[in-house]
Amino acid sequence: MFIKIIDMKIKEVMIHPESFAQVNPSDFLKVALDKMNDSKLGIACIVENKVLKGIITDGDIRRKLLNVQKPFSALFTDYAIEHAITEPVICKENETLRSAVELMEKKQIWDLPVINDEGNLVGLLHLHAAIKHLL
């Protein structure tokens, strides 16, 4: 059984796209926040034609609020991509779950967008799902 867990692929554990927040680069930050809230995950993937353009997390928004000299309500009308991490840490669907968890630990992150060999977003690896399978 331990061998199976070590060899488990990310695609066996990842959250599928219909179950996490995704927005277009031209969507307002308010839309991203609403979708993040609906999915109950602290992340929204910014996607255009299935290609990951960036991510925005609740932590990014918190840090932005502390550092930007702009009224909170004014941020809502900014485009989500303006506040996104445009080169996020990612993983590929055929990598091992173990390697992804090690990467998450090293980078101190909870979520990894999952892409396929064509570079399209195919899922999201959330730390809780990964731990559940590793345990």
PDB file of C-alpha atoms in Angstrom:
ATOM      1  CA  MET A   1       0.000   0.000   0.000  1.00  0.00           C
ATOM      2  CA  PHE A   2       2.829   2.451   0.801  1.00  0.00           C
ATOM      3  CA  ILE A   3       4.280   1.951  -2.697  1.00  0.00           C
ATOM      4  CA  LYS A   4       0.935   2.865  -4.252  1.00  0.00           C
ATOM      5  CA  ILE A   5       0.803   6.131  -2.284  1.00  0.00           C
ATOM      6  CA  ILE A   6       4.337   7.072  -3.321  1.00  0.00           C
ATOM      7  CA  ASP A   7       3.510   6.377  -6.970  1.00  0.00           C
ATOM      8  CA  MET A   8       0.080   8.054  -6.871  1.00  0.00           C
ATOM      9  CA  LYS A   9      -0.241  10.687  -9.576  1.00  0.00           C
ATOM     10  CA  ILE A  10      -1.530  14.194  -9.003  1.00  0.00           C
ATOM     11  CA  LYS A  11      -4.345  13.628 -11.499  1.00  0.00           C
ATOM     12  CA  GLU A  12      -5.766  10.952  -9.167  1.00  0.00           C
ATOM     13  CA  VAL A  13      -6.155  13.435  -6.318  1.00  0.00           C
ATOM     14  CA  MET A  14      -6.618  16.870  -7.886  1.00  0.00           C
ATOM     15  CA  ILE A  15      -9.783  18.914  -7.750  1.00  0.00           C
ATOM     16  CA  HIS A  16     -11.377  19.167 -11.186  1.00  0.00           C
ATOM     17  CA  PRO A  17     -11.925  22.586 -12.810  1.00  0.00           C
ATOM     18  CA  GLU A  18     -15.673  22.713 -12.245  1.00  0.00           C
ATOM     19  CA  SER A  19     -15.055  22.579  -8.476  1.00  0.00           C
ATOM     20  CA  PHE A  20     -12.768  25.576  -7.981  1.00  0.00           C
ATOM     21  CA  ALA A  21     -12.846  29.264  -8.839  1.00  0.00           C
ATOM     22  CA  GLN A  22     -11.775  30.318 -12.303  1.00  0.00           C
ATOM     23  CA  VAL A  23     -12.045  33.777 -13.826  1.00  0.00           C
ATOM     24  CA  ASN A  24     -11.020  35.506 -17.028  1.00  0.00           C
ATOM     25  CA  PRO A  25      -8.180  38.052 -16.988  1.00  0.00           C
ATOM     26  CA  SER A  26     -10.736  40.790 -17.742  1.00  0.00           C
ATOM     27  CA  ASP A  27     -13.033  39.875 -14.828  1.00  0.00           C
ATOM     28  CA  PHE A  28     -13.156  42.308 -11.940  1.00  0.00           C
ATOM     29  CA  LEU A  29     -11.457  41.414  -8.672  1.00  0.00           C
ATOM     30  CA  LYS A  30     -14.921  41.373  -7.069  1.00  0.00           C
ATOM     31  CA  VAL A  31     -15.917  38.501  -9.388  1.00  0.00           C
ATOM     32  CA  ALA A  32     -12.795  36.560  -8.386  1.00  0.00           C
ATOM     33  CA  LEU A  33     -13.569  37.130  -4.701  1.00  0.00           C
ATOM     34  CA  ASP A  34     -17.158  35.979  -5.128  1.00  0.00           C
ATOM     35  CA  LYS A  35     -16.066  32.816  -6.929  1.00  0.00           C
ATOM     36  CA  MET A  36     -13.374  32.117  -4.336  1.00  0.00           C
ATOM     37  CA  ASN A  37     -15.997  32.464  -1.640  1.00  0.00           C
ATOM     38  CA  ASP A  38     -18.411  30.139  -3.475  1.00  0.00           C
ATOM     39  CA  SER A  39     -15.795  27.423  -3.920  1.00  0.00           C
ATOM     40  CA  LYS A  40     -14.667  27.720  -0.278  1.00  0.00           C
ATOM     41  CA  LEU A  41     -11.029  27.595  -1.356  1.00  0.00           C
ATOM     42  CA  GLY A  42      -8.704  30.546  -0.929  1.00  0.00           C
ATOM     43  CA  ILE A  43      -7.670  30.661  -4.560  1.00  0.00           C
ATOM     44  CA  ALA A  44      -8.951  31.662  -7.983  1.00  0.00           C
ATOM     45  CA  CYS A  45      -7.201  30.637 -11.183  1.00  0.00           C
ATOM     46  CA  ILE A  46      -7.142  33.196 -13.945  1.00  0.00           C
ATOM     47  CA  VAL A  47      -7.636  31.329 -17.203  1.00  0.00           C
ATOM     48  CA  GLU A  48      -7.962  32.286 -20.859  1.00  0.00           C
ATOM     49  CA  ASN A  49      -8.715  29.593 -23.450  1.00  0.00           C
ATOM     50  CA  LYS A  50      -7.856  26.897 -20.879  1.00  0.00           C
ATOM     51  CA  VAL A  51      -4.372  28.412 -20.370  1.00  0.00           C
ATOM     52  CA  LEU A  52      -3.420  29.487 -16.849  1.00  0.00           C
ATOM     53  CA  LYS A  53      -2.590  33.194 -16.847  1.00  0.00           C
ATOM     54  CA  GLY A  54      -2.217  33.606 -13.102  1.00  0.00           C
ATOM     55  CA  ILE A  55      -3.639  32.951  -9.678  1.00  0.00           C
ATOM     56  CA  ILE A  56      -4.926  35.113  -6.913  1.00  0.00           C
ATOM     57  CA  THR A  57      -5.259  33.953  -3.328  1.00  0.00           C
ATOM     58  CA  ASP A  58      -6.951  35.344  -0.272  1.00  0.00           C
ATOM     59  CA  GLY A  59      -3.468  35.959   1.138  1.00  0.00           C
ATOM     60  CA  ASP A  60      -2.534  38.002  -1.941  1.00  0.00           C
ATOM     61  CA  ILE A  61      -5.616  40.130  -1.430  1.00  0.00           C
ATOM     62  CA  ARG A  62      -4.857  40.603   2.274  1.00  0.00           C
ATOM     63  CA  ARG A  63      -1.288  41.718   1.489  1.00  0.00           C
ATOM     64  CA  LYS A  64      -2.573  44.023  -1.257  1.00  0.00           C
ATOM     65  CA  LEU A  65      -4.986  45.676   1.171  1.00  0.00           C
ATOM     66  CA  LEU A  66      -2.146  46.381   3.554  1.00  0.00           C
ATOM     67  CA  ASN A  67       0.203  47.764   0.902  1.00  0.00           C
ATOM     68  CA  VAL A  68      -1.970  49.642  -1.591  1.00  0.00           C
ATOM     69  CA  GLN A  69      -2.959  53.193  -0.784  1.00  0.00           C
ATOM     70  CA  LYS A  70      -6.364  52.838  -2.371  1.00  0.00           C
ATOM     71  CA  PRO A  71      -9.849  52.528  -0.883  1.00  0.00           C
ATOM     72  CA  PHE A  72     -10.956  48.931  -0.470  1.00  0.00           C
ATOM     73  CA  SER A  73     -14.033  49.451  -2.639  1.00  0.00           C
ATOM     74  CA  ALA A  74     -11.866  50.795  -5.471  1.00  0.00           C
ATOM     75  CA  LEU A  75      -9.979  47.482  -5.622  1.00  0.00           C
ATOM     76  CA  PHE A  76     -13.216  45.689  -6.528  1.00  0.00           C
ATOM     77  CA  THR A  77     -13.266  47.332  -9.952  1.00  0.00           C
ATOM     78  CA  ASP A  78      -9.666  46.459 -10.803  1.00  0.00           C
ATOM     79  CA  TYR A  79      -9.161  43.546 -13.155  1.00  0.00           C
ATOM     80  CA  ALA A  80      -8.268  40.356 -11.305  1.00  0.00           C
ATOM     81  CA  ILE A  81      -5.114  39.900 -13.397  1.00  0.00           C
ATOM     82  CA  GLU A  82      -3.771  43.229 -12.065  1.00  0.00           C
ATOM     83  CA  HIS A  83      -3.416  41.659  -8.620  1.00  0.00           C
ATOM     84  CA  ALA A  84      -2.504  38.143  -9.687  1.00  0.00           C
ATOM     85  CA  ILE A  85       0.666  36.130  -9.463  1.00  0.00           C
ATOM     86  CA  THR A  86       1.324  35.740 -13.178  1.00  0.00           C
ATOM     87  CA  GLU A  87       4.064  33.127 -12.816  1.00  0.00           C
ATOM     88  CA  PRO A  88       2.612  30.812 -10.167  1.00  0.00           C
ATOM     89  CA  VAL A  89       4.180  27.607  -8.934  1.00  0.00           C
ATOM     90  CA  ILE A  90       2.497  24.784 -10.846  1.00  0.00           C
ATOM     91  CA  CYS A  91       2.664  21.033 -11.222  1.00  0.00           C
ATOM     92  CA  LYS A  92       1.881  18.598 -14.014  1.00  0.00           C
ATOM     93  CA  GLU A  93      -0.890  16.051 -13.759  1.00  0.00           C
ATOM     94  CA  ASN A  94       1.418  13.042 -14.206  1.00  0.00           C
ATOM     95  CA  GLU A  95       3.872  14.012 -11.475  1.00  0.00           C
ATOM     96  CA  THR A  96       3.733  12.107  -8.209  1.00  0.00           C
ATOM     97  CA  LEU A  97       1.668  13.307  -5.313  1.00  0.00           C
ATOM     98  CA  ARG A  98       4.704  13.030  -3.090  1.00  0.00           C
ATOM     99  CA  SER A  99       6.740  15.413  -5.276  1.00  0.00           C
ATOM    100  CA  ALA A 100       3.882  17.913  -5.271  1.00  0.00           C
ATOM    101  CA  VAL A 101       3.545  17.840  -1.480  1.00  0.00           C
ATOM    102  CA  GLU A 102       7.304  18.327  -1.139  1.00  0.00           C
ATOM    103  CA  LEU A 103       7.064  21.329  -3.477  1.00  0.00           C
ATOM    104  CA  MET A 104       4.159  22.745  -1.477  1.00  0.00           C
ATOM    105  CA  GLU A 105       6.190  22.400   1.698  1.00  0.00           C
ATOM    106  CA  LYS A 106       9.267  24.006   0.151  1.00  0.00           C
ATOM    107  CA  LYS A 107       7.279  26.960  -1.239  1.00  0.00           C
ATOM    108  CA  GLN A 108       4.956  27.122   1.798  1.00  0.00           C
ATOM    109  CA  ILE A 109       1.790  27.089  -0.290  1.00  0.00           C
ATOM    110  CA  TRP A 110      -1.539  25.297   0.050  1.00  0.00           C
ATOM    111  CA  ASP A 111      -2.592  25.036  -3.596  1.00  0.00           C
ATOM    112  CA  LEU A 112      -0.945  24.071  -6.862  1.00  0.00           C
ATOM    113  CA  PRO A 113      -2.588  24.614 -10.228  1.00  0.00           C
ATOM    114  CA  VAL A 114      -2.268  21.428 -12.295  1.00  0.00           C
ATOM    115  CA  ILE A 115      -1.520  21.594 -15.997  1.00  0.00           C
ATOM    116  CA  ASN A 116      -1.321  18.944 -18.697  1.00  0.00           C
ATOM    117  CA  ASP A 117       1.431  18.455 -21.282  1.00  0.00           C
ATOM    118  CA  GLU A 118      -0.211  21.047 -23.558  1.00  0.00           C
ATOM    119  CA  GLY A 119      -0.047  23.655 -20.794  1.00  0.00           C
ATOM    120  CA  ASN A 120      -3.795  23.741 -20.159  1.00  0.00           C
ATOM    121  CA  LEU A 121      -5.198  24.020 -16.657  1.00  0.00           C
ATOM    122  CA  VAL A 122      -6.752  20.654 -15.792  1.00  0.00           C
ATOM    123  CA  GLY A 123      -7.086  20.831 -12.020  1.00  0.00           C
ATOM    124  CA  LEU A 124      -5.966  22.139  -8.671  1.00  0.00           C
ATOM    125  CA  LEU A 125      -4.089  20.259  -5.990  1.00  0.00           C
ATOM    126  CA  HIS A 126      -5.188  21.410  -2.554  1.00  0.00           C
ATOM    127  CA  LEU A 127      -3.024  20.483   0.411  1.00  0.00           C
ATOM    128  CA  HIS A 128      -5.911  18.947   2.378  1.00  0.00           C
ATOM    129  CA  ALA A 129      -6.750  16.520  -0.459  1.00  0.00           C
ATOM    130  CA  ALA A 130      -3.089  15.598  -0.815  1.00  0.00           C
ATOM    131  CA  ILE A 131      -2.642  14.927   2.904  1.00  0.00           C
ATOM    132  CA  LYS A 132      -5.834  12.871   2.985  1.00  0.00           C
ATOM    133  CA  HIS A 133      -4.422  10.544   0.323  1.00  0.00           C
ATOM    134  CA  LEU A 134      -0.959  10.398   1.824  1.00  0.00           C
ATOM    135  CA  LEU A 135      -2.342   9.410   5.203  1.00  0.00           C
TER     136      LEU A 135
END
